[in-house]
Coordinates of C-alpha atoms in Angstrom, one line a residue:
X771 CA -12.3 -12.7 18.4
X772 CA -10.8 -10.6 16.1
X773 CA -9.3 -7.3 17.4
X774 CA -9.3 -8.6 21.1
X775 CA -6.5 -11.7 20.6
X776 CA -4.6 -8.6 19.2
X777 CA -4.7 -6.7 22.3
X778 CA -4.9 -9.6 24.8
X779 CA -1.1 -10.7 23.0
X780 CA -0.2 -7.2 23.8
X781 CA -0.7 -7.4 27.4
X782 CA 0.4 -10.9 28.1
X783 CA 3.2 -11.1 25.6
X784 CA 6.0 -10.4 27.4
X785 CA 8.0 -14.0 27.3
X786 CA 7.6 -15.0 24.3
X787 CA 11.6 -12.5 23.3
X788 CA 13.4 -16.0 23.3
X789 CA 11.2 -17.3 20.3
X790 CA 11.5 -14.7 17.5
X791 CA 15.4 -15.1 16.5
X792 CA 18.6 -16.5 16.6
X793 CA 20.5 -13.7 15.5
X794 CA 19.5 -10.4 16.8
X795 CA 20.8 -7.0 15.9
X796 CA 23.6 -4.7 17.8
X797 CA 22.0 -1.4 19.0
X798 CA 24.4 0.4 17.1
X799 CA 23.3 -1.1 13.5
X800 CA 19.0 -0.5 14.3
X801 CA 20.3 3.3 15.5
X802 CA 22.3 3.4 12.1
X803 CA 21.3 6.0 9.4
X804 CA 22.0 4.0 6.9
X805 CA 19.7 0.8 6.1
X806 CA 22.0 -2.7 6.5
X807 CA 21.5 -4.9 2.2
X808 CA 19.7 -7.7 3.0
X809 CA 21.3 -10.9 2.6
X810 CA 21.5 -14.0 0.1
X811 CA 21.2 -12.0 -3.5
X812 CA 21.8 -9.4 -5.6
X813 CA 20.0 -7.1 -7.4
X814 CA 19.4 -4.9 -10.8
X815 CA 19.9 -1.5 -8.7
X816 CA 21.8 -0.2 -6.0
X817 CA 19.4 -0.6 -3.6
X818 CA 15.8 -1.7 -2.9
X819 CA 14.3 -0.1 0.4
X820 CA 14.0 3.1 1.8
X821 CA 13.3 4.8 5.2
X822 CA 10.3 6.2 5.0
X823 CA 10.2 8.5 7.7
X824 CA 13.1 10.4 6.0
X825 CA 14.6 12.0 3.1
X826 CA 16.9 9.4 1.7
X827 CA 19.4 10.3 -1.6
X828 CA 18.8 6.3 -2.7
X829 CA 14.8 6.8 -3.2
X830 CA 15.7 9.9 -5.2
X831 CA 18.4 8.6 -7.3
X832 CA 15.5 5.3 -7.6
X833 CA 13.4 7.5 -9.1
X834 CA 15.9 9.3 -11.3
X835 CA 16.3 5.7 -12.5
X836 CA 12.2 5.8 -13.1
X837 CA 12.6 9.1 -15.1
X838 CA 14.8 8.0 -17.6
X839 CA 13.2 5.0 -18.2
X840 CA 9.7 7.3 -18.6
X841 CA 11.5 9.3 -20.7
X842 CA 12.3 6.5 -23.3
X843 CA 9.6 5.2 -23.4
X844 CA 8.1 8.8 -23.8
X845 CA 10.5 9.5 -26.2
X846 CA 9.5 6.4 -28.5
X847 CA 5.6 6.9 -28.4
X848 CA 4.0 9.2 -30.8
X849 CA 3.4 12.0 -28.6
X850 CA 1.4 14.5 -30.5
X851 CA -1.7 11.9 -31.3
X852 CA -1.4 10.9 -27.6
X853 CA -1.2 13.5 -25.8
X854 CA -2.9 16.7 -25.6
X855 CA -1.6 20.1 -25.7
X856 CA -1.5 23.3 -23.2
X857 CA -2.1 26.1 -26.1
X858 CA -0.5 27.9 -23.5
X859 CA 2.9 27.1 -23.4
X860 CA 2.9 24.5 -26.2
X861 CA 3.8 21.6 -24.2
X862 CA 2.4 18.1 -24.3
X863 CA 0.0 17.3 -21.2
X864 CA 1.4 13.5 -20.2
X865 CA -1.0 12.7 -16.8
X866 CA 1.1 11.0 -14.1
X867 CA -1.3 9.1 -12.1
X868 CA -0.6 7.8 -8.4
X869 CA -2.1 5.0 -6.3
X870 CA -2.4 4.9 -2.8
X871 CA -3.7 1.8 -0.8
X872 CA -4.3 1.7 2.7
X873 CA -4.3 -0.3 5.6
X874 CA -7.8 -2.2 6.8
X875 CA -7.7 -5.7 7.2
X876 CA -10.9 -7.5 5.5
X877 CA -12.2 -4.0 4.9
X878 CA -9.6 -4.2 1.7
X879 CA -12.6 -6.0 0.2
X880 CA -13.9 -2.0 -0.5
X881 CA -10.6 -1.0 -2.3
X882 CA -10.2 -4.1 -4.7
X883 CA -14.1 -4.2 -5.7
X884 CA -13.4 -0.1 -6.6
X885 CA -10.3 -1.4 -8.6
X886 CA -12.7 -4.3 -10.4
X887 CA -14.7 -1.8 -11.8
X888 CA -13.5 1.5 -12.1
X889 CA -12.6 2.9 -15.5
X890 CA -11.0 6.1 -17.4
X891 CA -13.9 7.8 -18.8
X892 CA -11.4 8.6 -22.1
X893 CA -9.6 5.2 -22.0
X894 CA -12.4 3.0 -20.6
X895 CA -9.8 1.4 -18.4
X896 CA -8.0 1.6 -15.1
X897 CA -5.3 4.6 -15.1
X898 CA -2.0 3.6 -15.9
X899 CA -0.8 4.6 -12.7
X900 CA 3.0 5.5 -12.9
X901 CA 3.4 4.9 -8.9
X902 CA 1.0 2.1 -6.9
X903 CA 2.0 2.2 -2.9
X904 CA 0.3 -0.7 -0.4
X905 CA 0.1 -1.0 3.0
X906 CA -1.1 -4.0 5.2
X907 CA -4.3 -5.5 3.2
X908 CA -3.3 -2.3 0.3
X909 CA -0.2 -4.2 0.0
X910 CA -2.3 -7.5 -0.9
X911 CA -3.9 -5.5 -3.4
X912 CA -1.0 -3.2 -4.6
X913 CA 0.7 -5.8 -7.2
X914 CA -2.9 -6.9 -8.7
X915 CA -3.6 -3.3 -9.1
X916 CA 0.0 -2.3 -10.5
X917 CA -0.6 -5.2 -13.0
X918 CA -4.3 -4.5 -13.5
X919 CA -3.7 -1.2 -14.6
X920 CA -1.0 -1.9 -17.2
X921 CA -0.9 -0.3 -21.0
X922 CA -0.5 -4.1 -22.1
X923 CA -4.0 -5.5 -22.5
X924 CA -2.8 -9.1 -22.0
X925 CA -1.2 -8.3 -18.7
X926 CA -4.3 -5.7 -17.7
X927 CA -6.7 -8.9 -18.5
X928 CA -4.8 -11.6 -16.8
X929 CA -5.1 -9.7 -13.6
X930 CA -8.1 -7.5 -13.4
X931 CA -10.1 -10.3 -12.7
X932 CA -7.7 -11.6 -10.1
X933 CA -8.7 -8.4 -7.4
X934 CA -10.9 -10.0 -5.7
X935 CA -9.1 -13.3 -5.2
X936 CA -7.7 -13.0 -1.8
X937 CA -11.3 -11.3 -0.5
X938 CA -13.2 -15.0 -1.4
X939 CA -10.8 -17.1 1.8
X940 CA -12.7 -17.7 4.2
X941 CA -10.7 -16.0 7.9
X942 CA -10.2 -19.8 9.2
X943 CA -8.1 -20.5 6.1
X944 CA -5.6 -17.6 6.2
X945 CA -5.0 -17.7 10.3
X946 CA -5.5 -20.2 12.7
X947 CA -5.6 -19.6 16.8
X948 CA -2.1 -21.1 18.5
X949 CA -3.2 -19.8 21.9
X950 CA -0.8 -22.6 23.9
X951 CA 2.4 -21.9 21.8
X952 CA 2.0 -17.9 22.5
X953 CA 1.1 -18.9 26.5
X954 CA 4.3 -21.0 26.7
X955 CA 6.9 -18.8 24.5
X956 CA 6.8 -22.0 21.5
X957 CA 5.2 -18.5 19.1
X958 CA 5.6 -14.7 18.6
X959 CA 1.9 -14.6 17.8
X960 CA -2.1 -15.9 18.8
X961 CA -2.7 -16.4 15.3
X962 CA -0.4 -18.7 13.1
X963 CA -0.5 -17.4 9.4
X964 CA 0.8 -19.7 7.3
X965 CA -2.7 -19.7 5.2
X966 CA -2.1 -16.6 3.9
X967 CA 1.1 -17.3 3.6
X968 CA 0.3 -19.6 1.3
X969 CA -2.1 -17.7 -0.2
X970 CA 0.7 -15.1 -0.9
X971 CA 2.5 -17.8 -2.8
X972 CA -0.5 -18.5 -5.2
X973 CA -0.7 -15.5 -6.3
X974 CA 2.5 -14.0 -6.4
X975 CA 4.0 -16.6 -8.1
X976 CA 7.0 -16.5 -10.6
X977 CA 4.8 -15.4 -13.8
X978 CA 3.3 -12.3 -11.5
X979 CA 7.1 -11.5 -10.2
X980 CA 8.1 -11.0 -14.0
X981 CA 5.0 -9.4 -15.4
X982 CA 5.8 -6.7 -12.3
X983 CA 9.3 -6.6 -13.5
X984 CA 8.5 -5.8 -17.2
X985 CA 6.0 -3.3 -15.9
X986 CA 8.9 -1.2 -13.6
X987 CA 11.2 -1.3 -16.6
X988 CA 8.5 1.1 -18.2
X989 CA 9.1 3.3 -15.7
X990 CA 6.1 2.5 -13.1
X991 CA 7.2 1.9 -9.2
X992 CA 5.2 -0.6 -6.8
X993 CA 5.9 0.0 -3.1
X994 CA 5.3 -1.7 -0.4
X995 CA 5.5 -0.2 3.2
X996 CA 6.4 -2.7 6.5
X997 CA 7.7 -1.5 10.0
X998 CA 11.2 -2.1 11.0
X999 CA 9.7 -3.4 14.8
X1000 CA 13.1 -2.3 16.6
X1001 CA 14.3 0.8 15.0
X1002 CA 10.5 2.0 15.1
X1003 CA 10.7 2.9 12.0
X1004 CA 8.6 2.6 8.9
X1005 CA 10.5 0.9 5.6
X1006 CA 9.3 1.6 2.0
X1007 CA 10.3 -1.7 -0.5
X1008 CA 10.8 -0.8 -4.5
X1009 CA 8.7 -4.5 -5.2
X1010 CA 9.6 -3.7 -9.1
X1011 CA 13.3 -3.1 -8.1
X1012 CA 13.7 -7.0 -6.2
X1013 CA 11.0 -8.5 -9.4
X1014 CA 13.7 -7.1 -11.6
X1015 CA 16.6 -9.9 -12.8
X1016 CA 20.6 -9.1 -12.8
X1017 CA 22.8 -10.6 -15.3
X1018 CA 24.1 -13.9 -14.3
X1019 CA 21.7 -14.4 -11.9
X1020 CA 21.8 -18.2 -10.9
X1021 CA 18.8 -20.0 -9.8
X1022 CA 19.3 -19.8 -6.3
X1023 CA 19.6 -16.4 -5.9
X1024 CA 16.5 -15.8 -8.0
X1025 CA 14.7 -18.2 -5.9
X1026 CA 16.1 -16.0 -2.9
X1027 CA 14.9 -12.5 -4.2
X1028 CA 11.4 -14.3 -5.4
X1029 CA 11.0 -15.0 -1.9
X1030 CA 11.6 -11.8 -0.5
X1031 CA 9.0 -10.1 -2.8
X1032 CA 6.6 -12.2 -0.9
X1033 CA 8.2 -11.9 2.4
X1034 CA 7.4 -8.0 2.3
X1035 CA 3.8 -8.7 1.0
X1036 CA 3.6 -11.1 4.5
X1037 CA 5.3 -9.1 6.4
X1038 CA 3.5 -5.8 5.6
X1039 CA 0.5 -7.3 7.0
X1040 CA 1.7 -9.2 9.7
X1041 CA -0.3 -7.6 12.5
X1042 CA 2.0 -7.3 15.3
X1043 CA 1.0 -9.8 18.4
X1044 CA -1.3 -11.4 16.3
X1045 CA 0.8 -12.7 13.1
X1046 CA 4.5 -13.0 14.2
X1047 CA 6.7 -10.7 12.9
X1048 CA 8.6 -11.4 9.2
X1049 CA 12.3 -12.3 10.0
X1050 CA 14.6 -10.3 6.9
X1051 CA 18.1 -11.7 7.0
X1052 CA 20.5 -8.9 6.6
X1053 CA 24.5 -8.2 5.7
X1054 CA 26.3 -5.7 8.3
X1055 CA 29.5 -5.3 9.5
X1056 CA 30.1 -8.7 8.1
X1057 CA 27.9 -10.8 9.9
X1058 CA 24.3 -11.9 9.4
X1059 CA 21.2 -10.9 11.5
X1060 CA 18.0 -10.9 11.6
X1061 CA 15.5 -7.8 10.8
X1062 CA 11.8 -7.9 12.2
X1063 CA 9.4 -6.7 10.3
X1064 CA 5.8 -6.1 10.9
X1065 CA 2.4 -4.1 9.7
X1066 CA 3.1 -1.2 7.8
X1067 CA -0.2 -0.2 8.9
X1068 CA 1.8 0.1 12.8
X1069 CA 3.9 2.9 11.6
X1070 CA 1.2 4.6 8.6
X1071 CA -2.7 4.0 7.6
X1072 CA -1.0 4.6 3.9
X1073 CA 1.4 6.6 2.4
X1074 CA 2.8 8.0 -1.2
X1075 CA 6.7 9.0 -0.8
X1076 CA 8.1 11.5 1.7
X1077 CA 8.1 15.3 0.5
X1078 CA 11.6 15.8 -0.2
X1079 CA 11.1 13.8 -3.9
X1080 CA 10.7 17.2 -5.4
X1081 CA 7.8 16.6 -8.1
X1082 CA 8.3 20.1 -9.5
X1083 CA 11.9 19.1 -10.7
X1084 CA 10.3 15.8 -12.6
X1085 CA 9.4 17.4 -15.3
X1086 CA 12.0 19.2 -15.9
X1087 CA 14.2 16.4 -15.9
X1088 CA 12.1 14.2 -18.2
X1089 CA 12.4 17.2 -20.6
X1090 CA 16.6 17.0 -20.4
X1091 CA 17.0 13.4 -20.7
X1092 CA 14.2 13.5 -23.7
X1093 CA 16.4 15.7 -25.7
X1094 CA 14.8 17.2 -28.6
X1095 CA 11.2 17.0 -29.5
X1096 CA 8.3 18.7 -28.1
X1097 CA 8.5 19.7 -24.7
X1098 CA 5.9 18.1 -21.7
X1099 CA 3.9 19.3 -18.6
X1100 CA 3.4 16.7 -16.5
X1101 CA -0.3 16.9 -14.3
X1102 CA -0.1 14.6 -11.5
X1103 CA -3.4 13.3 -10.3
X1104 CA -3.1 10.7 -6.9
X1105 CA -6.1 8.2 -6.2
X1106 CA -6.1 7.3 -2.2
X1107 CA -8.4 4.2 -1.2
X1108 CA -9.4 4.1 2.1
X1109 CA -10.0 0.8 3.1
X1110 CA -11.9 1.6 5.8
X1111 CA -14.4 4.6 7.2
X1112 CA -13.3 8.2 7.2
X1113 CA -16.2 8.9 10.3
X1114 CA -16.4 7.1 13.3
X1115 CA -19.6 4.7 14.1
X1116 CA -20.9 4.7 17.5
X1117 CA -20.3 1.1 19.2
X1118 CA -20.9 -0.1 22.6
X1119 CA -18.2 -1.4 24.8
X1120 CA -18.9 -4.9 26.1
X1121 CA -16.8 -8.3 26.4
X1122 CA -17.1 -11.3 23.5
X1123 CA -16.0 -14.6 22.6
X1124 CA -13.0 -15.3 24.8
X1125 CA -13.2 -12.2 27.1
X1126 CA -16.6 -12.9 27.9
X1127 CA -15.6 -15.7 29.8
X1128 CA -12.7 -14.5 31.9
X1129 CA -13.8 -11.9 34.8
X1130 CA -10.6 -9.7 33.8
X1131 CA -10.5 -9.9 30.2
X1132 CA -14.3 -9.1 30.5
X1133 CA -13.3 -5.7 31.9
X1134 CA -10.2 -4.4 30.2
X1135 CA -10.1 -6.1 27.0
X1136 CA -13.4 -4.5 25.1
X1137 CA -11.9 -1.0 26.6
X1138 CA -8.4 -1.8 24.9
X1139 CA -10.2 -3.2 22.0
X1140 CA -12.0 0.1 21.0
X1141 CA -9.3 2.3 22.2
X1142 CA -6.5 0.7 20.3
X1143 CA -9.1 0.8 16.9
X1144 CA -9.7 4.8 17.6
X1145 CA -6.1 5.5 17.7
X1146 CA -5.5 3.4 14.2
X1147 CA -8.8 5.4 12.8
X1148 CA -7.3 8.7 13.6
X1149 CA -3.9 7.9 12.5
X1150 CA -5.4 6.8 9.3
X1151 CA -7.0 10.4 9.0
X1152 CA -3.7 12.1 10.2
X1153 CA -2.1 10.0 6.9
X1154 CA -5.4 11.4 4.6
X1155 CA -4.4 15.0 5.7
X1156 CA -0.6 14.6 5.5
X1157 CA -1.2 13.3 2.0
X1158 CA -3.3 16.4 1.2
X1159 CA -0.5 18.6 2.4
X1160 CA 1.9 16.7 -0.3
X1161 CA -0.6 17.4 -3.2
X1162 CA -0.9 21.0 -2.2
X1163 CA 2.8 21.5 -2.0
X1164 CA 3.0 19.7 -5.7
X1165 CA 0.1 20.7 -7.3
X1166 CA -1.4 16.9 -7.3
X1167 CA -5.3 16.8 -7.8
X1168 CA -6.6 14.7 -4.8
X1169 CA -9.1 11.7 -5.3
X1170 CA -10.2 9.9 -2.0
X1171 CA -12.9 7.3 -1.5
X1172 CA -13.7 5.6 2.0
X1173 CA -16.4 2.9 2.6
X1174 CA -19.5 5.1 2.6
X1175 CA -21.5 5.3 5.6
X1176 CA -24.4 3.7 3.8
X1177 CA -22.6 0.4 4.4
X1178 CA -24.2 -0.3 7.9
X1179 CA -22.7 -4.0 7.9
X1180 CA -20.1 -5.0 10.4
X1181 CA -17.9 -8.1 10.4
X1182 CA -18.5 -10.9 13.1
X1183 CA -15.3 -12.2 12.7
X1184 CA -11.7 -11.7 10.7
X1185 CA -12.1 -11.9 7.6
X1186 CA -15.5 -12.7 7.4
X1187 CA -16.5 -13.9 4.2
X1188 CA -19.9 -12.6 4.3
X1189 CA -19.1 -9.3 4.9
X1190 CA -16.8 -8.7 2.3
X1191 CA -18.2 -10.2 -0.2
X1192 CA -21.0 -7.6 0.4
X1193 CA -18.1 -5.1 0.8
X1194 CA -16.8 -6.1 -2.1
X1195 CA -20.0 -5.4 -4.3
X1196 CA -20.6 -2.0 -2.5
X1197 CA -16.8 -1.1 -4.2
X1198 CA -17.7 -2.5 -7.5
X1199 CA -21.0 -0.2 -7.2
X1200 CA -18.6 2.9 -6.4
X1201 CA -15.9 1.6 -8.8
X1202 CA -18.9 1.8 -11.3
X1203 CA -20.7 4.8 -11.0
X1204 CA -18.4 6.9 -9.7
X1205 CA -16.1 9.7 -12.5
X1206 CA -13.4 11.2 -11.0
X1207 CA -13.8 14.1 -12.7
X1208 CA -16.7 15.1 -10.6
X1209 CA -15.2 15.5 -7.8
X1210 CA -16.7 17.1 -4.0
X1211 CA -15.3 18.4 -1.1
X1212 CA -15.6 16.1 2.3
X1213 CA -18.2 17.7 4.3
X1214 CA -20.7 16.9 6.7
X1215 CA -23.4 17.7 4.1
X1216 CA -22.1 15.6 1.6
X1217 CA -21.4 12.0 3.4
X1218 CA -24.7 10.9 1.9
X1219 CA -22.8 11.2 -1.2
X1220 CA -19.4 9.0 -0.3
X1221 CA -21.4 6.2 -2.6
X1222 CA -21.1 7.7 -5.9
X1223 CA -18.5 10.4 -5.5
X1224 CA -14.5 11.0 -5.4
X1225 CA -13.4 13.7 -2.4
X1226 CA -11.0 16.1 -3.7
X1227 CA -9.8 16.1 0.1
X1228 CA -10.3 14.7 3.5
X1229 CA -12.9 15.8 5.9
X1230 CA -12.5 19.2 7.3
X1231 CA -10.4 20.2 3.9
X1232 CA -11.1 23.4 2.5
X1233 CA -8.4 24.8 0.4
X1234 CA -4.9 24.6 -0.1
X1235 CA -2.3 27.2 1.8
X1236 CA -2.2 29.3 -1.2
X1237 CA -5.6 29.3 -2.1
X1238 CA -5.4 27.2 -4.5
X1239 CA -7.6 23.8 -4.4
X1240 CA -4.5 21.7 -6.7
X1241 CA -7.1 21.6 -10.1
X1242 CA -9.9 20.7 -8.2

């Protein structure tokens, strides 16, 4: 089943308009600059999603926000016995650690067994990272990270042995098949989803929405990515921004932005044609309508921020608002898991389960089936190298890891327990071994070493434009 009742919804979908809402949205509000506030609450901060196709003066002035809060807490931490120093210059060396989770359905098995068991070789630990980011199954694992990675060893144990968690449901119990409703126009979707929506629920519960907003007020940002369906556009959410409680909040409201928190989790996920889109109630010009949201993974394999947050002012900035006291250098490191494989596997073409059976779905849906998963495998390479661009313009050392292509084993079916539990193990093993300060580049030579290395770049990645390699 799996991929094909994607694609056959794709082809045959094209009644089903009437079903998805009751209040759509005037051209001239999806073709607007500006992003409409979403409905039913308030908030901390000014604002608490982004275009992420574009430079936008809200994310910056969001992480403005982030700096001074950094810069507190900075400023309030004994900073000579933490940190070391550049005999250089003098300054304090405060690493800035970033988290980048992709897209990959059950294949996010890989990425959360890495997280289970990876540690700082100087901390024995996960990083604190300062910025985790989560697309489609990444953004299922994003908050779990965020939290698993905390400075607070109660919060950092409560969740590190929650990674997994999602990877253990069986595919039955997070989707169902509603093949008649999507026929007659009853559903948006072949698969109804309320299993992992309920899943969702579980784990993001109220106690998880809190620990995530005591962890942004230190300064860290979760994002999630989803794609605004009619603007074709892909959104970035500020999850630490909508955990985080304003004053006078009453219990309505709070029930309101809880629910949102896991609406973008579901809706970043929400495959398009298979899972019906997320419906996000928004405020504009008065009136309320209805966003659709769907995969971030439709839009990008996995992303960071766009290139216009200038990294090389950050420092400088956390220096101004720290006053007096040593200066700092920050050295950015980012950490991309792939939940998926970097190199293609060869795979014949030929009709199963449903297809099989049909004389036309026999012959076009396997085609449309591996030609829709080529295009998502290079796009997710496009995002690898796009990424590596960012961390050569800002001097970030690059970490990747991929499923290796040692793992020969191939799921029979969505989510297919089997398979990642084995996945799951093969990440632990990586998560493991695995010191990311022996790093390699991503050649040809060295795939038979994707098991126990980092790549300080994707394939085909020699050096940076200015001949620098960003550390490595």
């Amino acid at each position: 089943m799996r991929l094909a009742v994607v694609l056959l919804s794709f082809a045959l979908l094209g009644g089903c308009a009437s079903t998805l809402r009751t209040h759509p949205i005037p051209d001239h509000i999806l073709n607007s600059p500006t992003l409409p506030t979403v409905s039913k609450m308030s908030y901390a901060t000014a604002t608490v999603r982004f275009w992420g196709d574009t430079y936008s003066p809200e994310l910056k002035a969001a992480f403005l926000t982030k700096l001074k809060q950094t810069a507190k807490r900075l400023k309030n931490t004994a900073l000579s016995s933490r940190f070391e120093k550049n005999e250089a210059n003098g300054k304090l060396i405060v690493p800035t650690y970033f988290l980048a989770l992709s897209g990959g359905a059950e294949d996010g098995a890989y990425g959360a067994g890495v997280l289970s068991t990876w540690k700082n070789p100087k901390t024995g630990r996960l990083p604190a990272f300062n910025t985790v980011t989560g697309i489609s199954t990444g953004a299922l694992i994003a908050p779990i990270a965020f939290l698993a990675s905390s400075d607070d060893p109660q919060i950092r144990a409560k969740y590190l042995s929650k990674l997994g968690d999602i990877y253990k449901v069986p595919g039955d119990k997070l989707a169902s098949l509603q093949i008649i409703s999507a026929f007659t126009g009853s559903s948006a979707a072949f698969l109804d989803n309320s299993g992992l929506q309920h899943q969702i629920e579980t784990f993001a519960n109220k106690q998880m929405i809190e620990d995530v907003e005591r962890e942004s007020n230190k300064g860290r940002s979760l994002l999630i990515g989803t794609t605004n369906l009619e603007a074709q556009r892909p959104v970035i959410w500020d999850l630490g921004a909508i955990a985080t409680r304003p004053h006078n909040e009453s219990k309505a409201k709070r029930l309101a932005r809880h629910d949102l928190f896991r609406k973008i989790l579901l809706a970043s996920t929400a495959v398009p044609g298979a899972f019906p889109p997320v419906k996000i109630q928004i405020n504009a010009d008065d009136t309320v309508y209805e966003e659709l949201h769907v995969d971030g993974g439709t839009s990008k394999q996995v992303f960071l921020f766009p290139s216009e947050i200038n990294l090389n002012q950050v420092a400088e900035a956390v220096n101004k608002m720290m006053g007096d006291g040593p200066g700092i250098e920050l050295r950015y490191e980012l950490y991309i898991i792939r939940n998926g494989r970097v190199h293609t596997r060869g795979k014949r073409v030929e009709p199963k389960g449903l297809a099989s059976f049909v004389p036309i779905l026999a012959s076009t849906i396997p085609i449309i089936q591996r030609s829709i998963a080529t295009l998502i495998h290079y796009q997710g390479r496009g995002d690898l190298h796009r990424l590596r661009n960012l961390a050569c313009l800002y001097d970030i050392k690059y970490h990747l890891t991929a499923i290796p292509d040692s793992f020969t084993e191939q799921a029979e079916t969505t989510y297919d327990l089997t398979y990642m539990n084995h996945l799951f193990k093969a990440g632990q093993a990586f998560g493991a071994r695995a010191d990311p300060r022996d790093t390699i580049l991503y050649t040809s030579q060295n795939r038979d070493r994707a098991g126990s290395h980092w790549y300080q770049g994707p394939p085909e990645w020699k050096k940076c434009g200015n001949g620098s390699s960003s550390h490595n």
